[in-house]
CSV table of C-alpha atoms and ligand atoms in Angstrom, one decimal:
chain,number,residue,atom,x,y,z
A,102,MET,CA,-23.3,-57.5,-44.9
A,103,GLN,CA,-20.5,-55.2,-43.7
A,104,GLY,CA,-18.9,-57.5,-41.1
A,105,ARG,CA,-19.0,-60.0,-43.7
A,106,PHE,CA,-17.3,-57.9,-46.0
A,107,ASN,CA,-14.7,-56.6,-43.8
A,108,ASP,CA,-13.5,-60.2,-43.0
A,109,GLU,CA,-13.1,-60.8,-47.0
A,110,ARG,CA,-11.2,-57.8,-47.4
A,111,GLU,CA,-9.0,-59.0,-44.5
A,112,THR,CA,-8.3,-62.2,-46.5
A,113,TYR,CA,-8.6,-60.7,-49.8
A,114,PHE,CA,-5.7,-58.6,-49.7
A,115,ASN,CA,-3.2,-59.7,-47.6
A,116,GLY,CA,-0.2,-58.9,-49.2
A,117,THR,CA,2.0,-60.1,-52.2
A,118,SER,CA,4.7,-62.1,-50.2
A,119,GLY,CA,2.7,-65.1,-49.4
A,120,VAL,CA,-0.7,-63.8,-51.5
A,121,LYS,CA,-3.4,-65.7,-50.1
A,122,ARG,CA,-6.0,-67.2,-51.9
A,123,LYS,CA,-9.5,-66.0,-51.9
A,124,GLU,CA,-13.0,-67.8,-52.8
A,125,CYS,CA,-14.5,-65.3,-55.3
A,126,GLY,CA,-18.3,-65.5,-56.0
A,127,SER,CA,-20.3,-68.7,-56.1
A,128,SER,CA,-17.5,-70.7,-57.6
A,129,PRO,CA,-15.0,-72.9,-55.6
A,130,LEU,CA,-12.3,-71.2,-57.9
A,131,PRO,CA,-9.9,-69.0,-56.3
A,132,TYR,CA,-9.2,-65.5,-57.1
A,133,THR,CA,-5.7,-64.6,-56.2
A,134,PRO,CA,-4.7,-61.0,-56.6
A,135,ALA,CA,-1.6,-60.2,-57.8
A,136,VAL,CA,-1.1,-57.1,-55.7
A,137,GLU,CA,-2.0,-55.5,-52.1
A,138,PRO,CA,-5.2,-53.2,-52.5
A,139,THR,CA,-4.4,-50.7,-55.1
A,140,VAL,CA,-4.9,-48.1,-52.4
A,141,THR,CA,-5.6,-48.7,-48.7
A,142,TRP,CA,-5.5,-46.6,-45.8
A,143,ARG,CA,-2.5,-47.5,-43.2
A,144,ASP,CA,-1.6,-46.0,-39.8
A,145,GLY,CA,-2.6,-42.5,-40.8
A,146,ARG,CA,-1.2,-42.9,-44.4
A,147,VAL,CA,-2.6,-43.5,-47.8
A,148,VAL,CA,-0.7,-46.3,-49.2
A,149,LEU,CA,-0.9,-47.2,-53.1
A,150,ILE,CA,0.9,-49.1,-55.7
A,151,ASP,CA,2.8,-47.3,-57.8
A,152,GLN,CA,1.4,-48.1,-61.6
A,153,ARG,CA,3.8,-46.5,-63.3
A,154,LYS,CA,6.3,-48.9,-62.1
A,155,LEU,CA,4.7,-52.3,-63.5
A,156,PRO,CA,4.6,-55.0,-64.2
A,157,LEU,CA,8.7,-54.5,-63.8
A,158,HIS,CA,8.7,-53.1,-59.9
A,159,GLU,CA,6.0,-53.8,-57.3
A,160,GLU,CA,6.3,-50.4,-55.1
A,161,TYR,CA,4.2,-48.9,-53.1
A,162,LEU,CA,4.1,-45.1,-52.0
A,163,THR,CA,3.1,-43.9,-48.8
A,164,LEU,CA,1.5,-40.8,-48.6
A,165,GLY,CA,1.2,-38.3,-45.8
A,166,ASP,CA,-0.2,-35.3,-47.5
A,167,HIS,CA,-3.3,-35.1,-49.2
A,168,ARG,CA,-0.8,-32.6,-51.3
A,169,ALA,CA,1.2,-35.7,-52.5
A,170,VAL,CA,-2.0,-38.0,-52.9
A,171,ALA,CA,-3.2,-35.3,-55.5
A,172,ALA,CA,0.1,-35.5,-57.4
A,173,ALA,CA,-0.3,-39.2,-57.3
A,174,ILE,CA,-3.2,-39.0,-59.2
A,175,ARG,CA,-2.4,-36.4,-61.7
A,176,ASP,CA,0.7,-38.2,-62.4
A,177,MET,CA,-1.2,-41.8,-62.8
A,178,ALA,CA,0.6,-43.1,-60.0
A,179,VAL,CA,-2.8,-44.6,-58.8
A,180,ARG,CA,-5.4,-44.5,-61.8
A,181,GLY,CA,-8.8,-46.1,-63.5
A,182,ALA,CA,-11.9,-44.3,-62.6
A,183,PRO,CA,-13.4,-45.9,-59.2
A,184,ALA,CA,-9.6,-46.1,-58.0
A,185,ILE,CA,-8.9,-42.3,-58.2
A,186,GLY,CA,-12.4,-41.8,-56.7
A,187,VAL,CA,-11.2,-43.9,-53.5
A,188,THR,CA,-8.1,-42.5,-53.6
A,189,ALA,CA,-9.6,-39.0,-53.6
A,190,ALA,CA,-11.4,-39.8,-50.9
A,191,TYR,CA,-8.6,-41.2,-48.6
A,192,GLY,CA,-7.1,-38.0,-49.1
A,193,LEU,CA,-9.7,-35.9,-48.0
A,194,ALA,CA,-9.5,-38.1,-44.7
A,195,LEU,CA,-5.9,-37.5,-44.9
A,196,ALA,CA,-6.5,-33.7,-45.0
A,197,VAL,CA,-8.5,-33.5,-42.0
A,198,HIS,CA,-6.0,-36.2,-40.2
A,199,GLU,CA,-3.2,-34.1,-40.9
A,200,SER,CA,-4.6,-30.6,-40.0
A,201,ARG,CA,-4.0,-28.7,-36.9
A,202,ALA,CA,-7.2,-26.3,-37.7
A,203,GLU,CA,-10.7,-26.0,-36.2
A,204,GLY,CA,-13.8,-24.3,-36.8
A,205,ALA,CA,-14.2,-22.1,-40.1
A,206,ALA,CA,-10.0,-22.9,-40.8
A,207,LEU,CA,-11.2,-26.3,-40.7
A,208,VAL,CA,-13.5,-25.7,-43.3
A,209,ALA,CA,-11.2,-23.5,-45.5
A,210,GLU,CA,-8.7,-26.5,-45.7
A,211,PHE,CA,-11.0,-28.9,-46.2
A,212,GLU,CA,-12.4,-27.0,-49.2
A,213,ALA,CA,-8.6,-26.4,-50.6
A,214,ALA,CA,-8.1,-29.7,-50.4
A,215,ALA,CA,-11.2,-30.9,-52.3
A,216,GLU,CA,-10.7,-28.8,-54.9
A,217,LEU,CA,-7.1,-30.0,-55.6
A,218,LEU,CA,-8.3,-33.5,-55.4
A,219,ALA,CA,-10.6,-32.4,-58.1
A,220,SER,CA,-8.3,-30.5,-60.6
A,221,THR,CA,-6.5,-33.6,-60.9
A,222,ARG,CA,-8.2,-35.4,-64.0
A,223,PRO,CA,-11.3,-33.9,-65.5
A,224,THR,CA,-13.0,-36.9,-67.0
A,225,ALA,CA,-13.7,-39.6,-64.5
A,226,ILE,CA,-16.7,-38.9,-63.1
A,227,ASN,CA,-16.0,-41.3,-60.1
A,228,LEU,CA,-13.5,-39.0,-58.6
A,229,PHE,CA,-16.0,-35.8,-58.0
A,230,TRP,CA,-18.7,-38.1,-56.9
A,231,ALA,CA,-16.6,-39.6,-54.5
A,232,ILE,CA,-15.3,-35.7,-53.5
A,233,GLU,CA,-19.2,-34.5,-53.3
A,234,ARG,CA,-19.6,-37.8,-50.5
A,235,MET,CA,-16.9,-36.9,-48.7
A,236,ARG,CA,-17.8,-33.0,-48.8
A,237,ALA,CA,-21.8,-34.1,-47.9
A,238,ARG,CA,-20.0,-36.2,-44.9
A,239,PHE,CA,-18.0,-33.0,-43.9
A,240,ARG,CA,-20.9,-31.1,-43.9
A,241,ALA,CA,-22.9,-33.3,-41.5
A,242,GLY,CA,-20.0,-33.2,-38.7
A,243,ALA,CA,-19.7,-30.0,-39.1
A,244,SER,CA,-20.4,-29.1,-35.1
A,245,THR,CA,-18.1,-31.9,-34.3
A,246,ASP,CA,-14.6,-31.2,-33.4
A,247,ARG,CA,-11.4,-31.9,-35.5
A,248,ALA,CA,-10.8,-35.6,-34.4
A,249,ALA,CA,-15.0,-36.5,-34.6
A,250,GLN,CA,-14.7,-35.4,-38.3
A,251,ALA,CA,-11.2,-37.0,-38.9
A,252,ALA,CA,-12.7,-40.1,-37.7
A,253,ALA,CA,-16.1,-39.8,-40.1
A,254,LEU,CA,-14.1,-38.4,-43.0
A,255,LEU,CA,-12.1,-42.0,-42.9
A,256,ALA,CA,-15.4,-44.1,-42.2
A,257,GLU,CA,-16.6,-43.1,-45.2
A,258,ALA,CA,-13.9,-43.2,-47.6
A,259,LYS,CA,-13.4,-46.8,-46.1
A,260,ALA,CA,-17.3,-47.5,-47.0
A,261,ILE,CA,-16.5,-46.0,-50.6
A,262,ASP,CA,-13.7,-48.4,-51.0
A,263,ALA,CA,-15.2,-51.7,-49.9
A,264,GLU,CA,-18.7,-50.5,-52.0
A,265,ASP,CA,-16.3,-50.3,-54.9
A,266,VAL,CA,-15.2,-53.6,-54.6
A,267,ALA,CA,-18.6,-55.2,-53.4
A,268,ALA,CA,-19.7,-53.3,-57.0
A,269,CYS,CA,-17.0,-54.7,-59.1
A,270,ARG,CA,-18.1,-58.2,-58.1
A,271,ALA,CA,-21.6,-57.9,-58.8
A,272,MET,CA,-21.2,-56.5,-62.0
A,273,GLY,CA,-18.8,-59.1,-63.0
A,274,ASP,CA,-21.3,-61.7,-62.1
A,275,LEU,CA,-24.0,-59.9,-64.2
A,276,GLY,CA,-22.0,-59.3,-67.1
A,277,ALA,CA,-20.2,-62.7,-67.3
A,278,ALA,CA,-23.5,-64.3,-67.7
A,279,LEU,CA,-23.6,-62.0,-71.3
A,280,LEU,CA,-20.6,-64.2,-73.0
A,281,PRO,CA,-21.3,-67.7,-74.4
A,282,PRO,CA,-19.5,-70.2,-73.0
A,283,GLY,CA,-15.9,-70.3,-74.4
A,284,ALA,CA,-15.6,-66.9,-75.4
A,285,ARG,CA,-12.6,-65.0,-76.9
A,286,VAL,CA,-13.2,-61.6,-75.2
A,287,LEU,CA,-11.2,-58.5,-76.7
A,288,THR,CA,-10.5,-55.5,-73.8
A,289,HIS,CA,-8.8,-52.5,-74.0
A,290,CYS,CA,-7.2,-50.6,-71.5
A,291,ASN,CA,-7.1,-51.7,-67.6
A,292,ALA,CA,-10.1,-52.0,-65.9
A,293,GLY,CA,-9.2,-54.5,-63.3
A,294,ALA,CA,-8.3,-54.7,-59.7
A,295,LEU,CA,-5.8,-51.9,-60.4
A,296,ALA,CA,-8.6,-49.4,-61.8
A,297,THR,CA,-10.8,-50.0,-58.9
A,298,ALA,CA,-10.6,-50.7,-55.7
A,299,GLY,CA,-10.7,-54.5,-56.2
A,300,TYR,CA,-11.2,-57.1,-59.0
A,301,GLY,CA,-12.5,-54.4,-61.5
A,302,THR,CA,-15.1,-53.5,-64.1
A,303,ALA,CA,-14.4,-55.0,-67.3
A,304,LEU,CA,-11.9,-57.8,-65.8
A,305,GLY,CA,-14.4,-57.9,-63.2
A,306,VAL,CA,-16.8,-59.8,-65.7
A,307,ILE,CA,-13.3,-61.2,-67.4
A,308,ARG,CA,-12.7,-62.7,-64.1
A,309,SER,CA,-16.3,-63.7,-63.1
A,310,ALA,CA,-16.6,-65.3,-67.0
A,311,HIS,CA,-13.4,-67.4,-67.1
A,312,ARG,CA,-14.5,-68.8,-63.6
A,313,ASP,CA,-17.4,-70.0,-64.9
A,314,GLY,CA,-16.3,-71.5,-68.3
A,315,ARG,CA,-17.4,-68.4,-70.1
A,316,VAL,CA,-14.0,-66.9,-71.6
A,317,SER,CA,-11.4,-69.2,-73.1
A,318,ARG,CA,-8.9,-66.4,-73.8
A,319,VAL,CA,-8.5,-62.8,-73.5
A,320,PHE,CA,-7.0,-60.5,-76.3
A,321,VAL,CA,-5.5,-57.4,-74.4
A,322,ASP,CA,-5.1,-54.3,-76.4
A,323,GLU,CA,-1.7,-52.6,-75.5
A,324,THR,CA,-3.5,-49.4,-75.0
A,325,ARG,CA,-0.9,-46.6,-76.6
A,326,PRO,CA,0.2,-44.1,-75.5
A,327,PHE,CA,0.3,-44.9,-71.6
A,328,LEU,CA,0.0,-48.9,-72.2
A,329,GLN,CA,-2.7,-50.1,-69.6
A,330,GLY,CA,-3.2,-52.7,-71.2
A,331,ALA,CA,0.2,-54.0,-71.9
A,332,ARG,CA,1.5,-53.5,-68.6
A,333,LEU,CA,-1.6,-53.7,-66.2
A,334,THR,CA,-3.8,-55.8,-67.8
A,335,ALA,CA,-1.6,-58.5,-69.2
A,336,TRP,CA,0.1,-58.5,-65.9
A,337,GLU,CA,-3.4,-59.0,-63.6
A,338,LEU,CA,-4.4,-61.7,-66.5
A,339,HIS,CA,-0.9,-63.8,-66.3
A,340,HIS,CA,-0.9,-63.2,-62.7
A,341,GLU,CA,-4.3,-65.2,-62.3
A,342,GLY,CA,-3.3,-67.9,-65.2
A,343,ILE,CA,-6.0,-66.6,-67.0
A,344,PRO,CA,-5.1,-67.3,-70.9
A,345,ALA,CA,-4.2,-63.9,-72.1
A,346,THR,CA,-2.6,-62.5,-75.7
A,347,LEU,CA,-1.2,-59.2,-76.0
A,348,ILE,CA,-1.7,-57.5,-79.1
A,349,THR,CA,-0.9,-54.0,-80.7
A,350,ASP,CA,-4.3,-51.8,-80.9
A,351,ASN,CA,-4.0,-51.8,-84.4
A,352,MET,CA,-4.5,-55.5,-84.8
A,353,ALA,CA,-7.9,-55.4,-83.0
A,354,GLY,CA,-9.6,-55.5,-86.9
A,355,HIS,CA,-7.9,-57.8,-88.2
A,356,LEU,CA,-8.2,-60.3,-85.5
A,357,MET,CA,-11.9,-59.5,-85.6
A,358,ALA,CA,-12.2,-60.0,-89.5
A,359,ARG,CA,-10.4,-63.5,-89.1
A,360,GLY,CA,-13.2,-64.8,-86.3
A,361,GLU,CA,-10.8,-64.9,-83.6
A,362,ILE,CA,-13.1,-62.4,-81.4
A,363,ASP,CA,-16.1,-63.0,-80.0
A,364,ALA,CA,-17.2,-60.1,-77.9
A,365,VAL,CA,-15.6,-57.0,-76.6
A,366,VAL,CA,-15.9,-55.9,-72.7
A,367,VAL,CA,-14.7,-52.5,-71.6
A,368,GLY,CA,-14.9,-49.9,-68.5
A,369,SER,CA,-15.6,-46.4,-68.6
A,370,ASP,CA,-14.4,-43.3,-67.3
A,371,ARG,CA,-18.2,-41.3,-67.4
A,372,ILE,CA,-21.5,-42.5,-69.1
A,373,ALA,CA,-23.8,-39.8,-70.1
A,374,ARG,CA,-27.6,-40.0,-69.7
A,375,ASN,CA,-28.1,-41.1,-73.6
A,376,GLY,CA,-25.7,-44.2,-73.4
A,377,ASP,CA,-22.8,-42.1,-74.9
A,378,VAL,CA,-19.7,-43.7,-72.6
A,379,ALA,CA,-16.1,-41.8,-72.4
A,380,ASN,CA,-13.6,-44.3,-72.1
A,381,LYS,CA,-9.6,-44.8,-72.9
A,382,ILE,CA,-8.3,-43.5,-76.2
A,383,GLY,CA,-8.8,-46.1,-78.7
A,384,THR,CA,-12.5,-47.4,-77.1
A,385,TYR,CA,-14.5,-45.9,-79.6
A,386,SER,CA,-12.4,-47.6,-82.7
A,387,VAL,CA,-12.7,-51.1,-81.1
A,388,ALA,CA,-16.4,-50.0,-81.2
A,389,VAL,CA,-16.9,-49.4,-84.3
A,390,LEU,CA,-14.6,-52.6,-85.6
A,391,ALA,CA,-17.0,-54.4,-83.2
A,392,LYS,CA,-20.7,-53.1,-85.1
A,393,GLU,CA,-18.8,-53.9,-88.6
A,394,HIS,CA,-18.0,-57.1,-87.5
A,395,GLY,CA,-21.3,-58.0,-85.5
A,396,LEU,CA,-19.6,-58.2,-82.6
A,397,PRO,CA,-21.7,-57.6,-79.3
A,398,PHE,CA,-19.5,-54.5,-77.4
A,399,TYR,CA,-20.0,-54.5,-73.4
A,400,VAL,CA,-19.0,-51.9,-71.0
A,401,ALA,CA,-19.1,-52.7,-67.5
A,402,ALA,CA,-18.9,-49.7,-64.9
A,403,PRO,CA,-20.6,-49.1,-61.8
A,404,VAL,CA,-23.2,-46.4,-60.9
A,405,SER,CA,-20.9,-44.0,-59.8
A,406,THR,CA,-19.7,-43.9,-63.3
A,407,PHE,CA,-22.9,-42.5,-64.7
A,408,ASP,CA,-23.7,-39.0,-65.0
A,409,LEU,CA,-26.9,-38.4,-65.6
A,410,ALA,CA,-26.1,-34.8,-65.5
A,411,CYS,CA,-24.6,-35.0,-68.8
A,412,PRO,CA,-26.9,-35.2,-71.5
A,413,SER,CA,-24.7,-36.7,-74.4
A,414,GLY,CA,-21.0,-37.5,-74.6
A,415,GLU,CA,-20.3,-34.0,-76.3
A,416,GLU,CA,-20.7,-32.0,-73.2
A,417,ILE,CA,-17.9,-35.1,-71.6
A,418,PRO,CA,-14.6,-33.3,-70.8
A,419,ILE,CA,-11.7,-34.7,-72.4
A,420,GLU,CA,-8.6,-34.8,-70.9
A,421,GLU,CA,-5.5,-33.8,-72.7
A,422,ARG,CA,-2.3,-35.2,-71.2
A,423,ALA,CA,1.4,-34.1,-71.6
A,424,ALA,CA,2.9,-34.5,-75.4
A,425,GLU,CA,5.8,-36.5,-73.9
A,426,GLU,CA,3.3,-39.2,-73.3
A,427,VAL,CA,3.1,-39.6,-77.3
A,428,THR,CA,6.8,-38.4,-78.4
A,429,HIS,CA,8.6,-40.3,-75.2
A,430,HIS,CA,8.7,-44.5,-74.8
A,431,GLY,CA,10.5,-45.3,-71.2
A,432,GLY,CA,12.5,-41.9,-70.9
A,433,ARG,CA,13.6,-42.4,-74.5
A,434,ARG,CA,12.4,-39.8,-77.8
A,435,LEU,CA,10.7,-41.8,-80.3
A,436,ALA,CA,9.5,-38.8,-82.7
A,437,PRO,CA,11.2,-35.9,-84.1
A,438,GLU,CA,11.9,-33.0,-81.8
A,439,GLY,CA,9.4,-30.1,-82.0
A,440,ILE,CA,6.7,-32.1,-83.9
A,441,ALA,CA,3.1,-31.3,-83.3
A,442,VAL,CA,1.5,-33.8,-80.6
A,443,ARG,CA,-2.2,-34.4,-79.8
A,444,ASN,CA,-3.0,-36.9,-76.9
A,445,PRO,CA,-6.3,-36.9,-76.0
A,446,ALA,CA,-6.4,-39.1,-72.6
A,447,PHE,CA,-10.1,-40.6,-73.4
A,448,ASP,CA,-12.9,-40.5,-76.4
A,449,VAL,CA,-16.5,-41.5,-76.5
A,450,THR,CA,-17.9,-44.0,-77.7
A,451,PRO,CA,-21.7,-43.2,-79.3
A,452,ALA,CA,-24.5,-45.0,-77.3
A,453,ARG,CA,-25.7,-46.7,-80.7
A,454,TYR,CA,-22.4,-48.9,-80.9
A,455,VAL,CA,-22.8,-49.7,-76.9
A,456,SER,CA,-24.7,-53.4,-76.8
A,457,ALA,CA,-25.1,-53.4,-72.9
A,458,ILE,CA,-23.9,-51.5,-70.1
A,459,VAL,CA,-23.5,-53.6,-66.7
A,460,CYS,CA,-23.5,-52.2,-63.5
A,461,GLU,CA,-23.6,-53.8,-60.1
A,462,ARG,CA,-27.7,-53.5,-60.2
A,463,GLY,CA,-28.3,-54.9,-63.3
A,464,VAL,CA,-27.5,-54.6,-67.2
A,465,ALA,CA,-28.9,-51.5,-69.0
A,466,ARG,CA,-29.9,-51.6,-73.0
A,467,ALA,CA,-30.9,-48.7,-75.3
A,468,PRO,CA,-32.5,-46.9,-75.2
A,469,TYR,CA,-30.4,-45.9,-72.3
A,470,GLU,CA,-31.9,-42.7,-71.4
A,471,SER,CA,-34.2,-44.6,-69.5
A,472,SER,CA,-32.8,-48.0,-68.5
A,473,LEU,CA,-29.8,-46.1,-67.0
A,474,ALA,CA,-32.1,-44.0,-65.1
A,475,ALA,CA,-34.1,-47.0,-63.8
A,476,LEU,CA,-30.7,-48.6,-62.3
A,477,ALA,CA,-29.3,-45.4,-60.9
A,478,GLY,CA,-32.7,-45.0,-59.1
A,479,ALA,CA,-33.0,-48.5,-58.0
B,220,LIG,O1,-6.1,-42.9,-68.1
B,220,LIG,P1,-6.2,-44.0,-67.5
B,220,LIG,O2,-5.5,-44.9,-67.3
B,220,LIG,O3,-7.1,-43.6,-65.6
B,220,LIG,O4,-7.8,-44.6,-67.8
B,220,LIG,C1,-8.6,-45.3,-67.5
B,220,LIG,C2,-9.7,-45.8,-68.1
B,220,LIG,O5,-10.2,-45.5,-69.5
B,220,LIG,C3,-10.5,-47.4,-67.5
B,220,LIG,O6,-11.0,-47.6,-68.8
B,220,LIG,C4,-11.6,-46.9,-66.6
B,220,LIG,O7,-11.0,-45.8,-65.7
B,220,LIG,C5,-12.5,-47.6,-66.3
B,220,LIG,S1,-11.3,-48.3,-64.9
B,220,LIG,C6,-12.1,-49.6,-64.0
């Protein structure tokens, strides 16, 4: 399985100049990714596409210092819950690669790097999950020298990376089966290839469903204030020729009321034990609208997004970001100087609005406390 996957990955992401076609799932229809891997390891460096520049410029950051990796996560050059987990894993591999310390000094450096990476963004549990996994691998190799530790950590980061793509593909196929043929689907934010190691969670479901004739059109919320929908989701879908219509966030209710949307599919940054779902700000409003209009509201996320230690959405930390994301656009001020601003980056959709949660192992439905635990333990 691992070997087959590695071979796939070679072909899957072979650059944008002359992008190679990739067979996806069971269908002969090709999935042609818009970009090289969201994040990858190349010649002792972490390479990632700078998502702040998309869709106008396709630029890659080559980072040789774990502090720069942390800054890239904090400043959202890379974003999306699984993608930041994978990036942090590579960042920790890099921290040991770049170090000259041995023994206790290496342990201290590794811990400092882990803490720095963990301090970048608070809501996506995938970040902490990936760091914990790297910590466990580091501890397991404590008796070996730095070169062996560096090799082991890189292998672990690559495994996290590969497993994430495999999880997205599996949940894509499972989630696609939930949609009726020809569905018109609304999505919010970007839960696509760019938000993961590849293929996407919500966009993975949409990709597989489109391949199977189950999606005829995707309505893309622009997703204020950072515009992940307008910039990233629209770009991914447009590149692949999946019919997509961009709307501003406040148009969703109108389209639902007119019968132009059949289902909603979104990703998640953290799912609490009771099925409450944290996702990009605005998701909650979409879920309430979906319920009002009798539309299914599906969440797609890997098991690494489950936080079963967190009883409910109330305990999920919600990141507040800089006021400039709201007051400015493209570096230009839109709002009056001195105006008070709130900028919560995520909201919580209570489980009662969630029709189903799709992960790589299956589909959970209410009551979520038992269905999520069963999938997590599977
Ligand atoms: O602030 P962002 O862009 O990192 O937020 C991303 C989201 O909210 C995504 O929907 C979520 O991480 C799922 S990504 C597969």
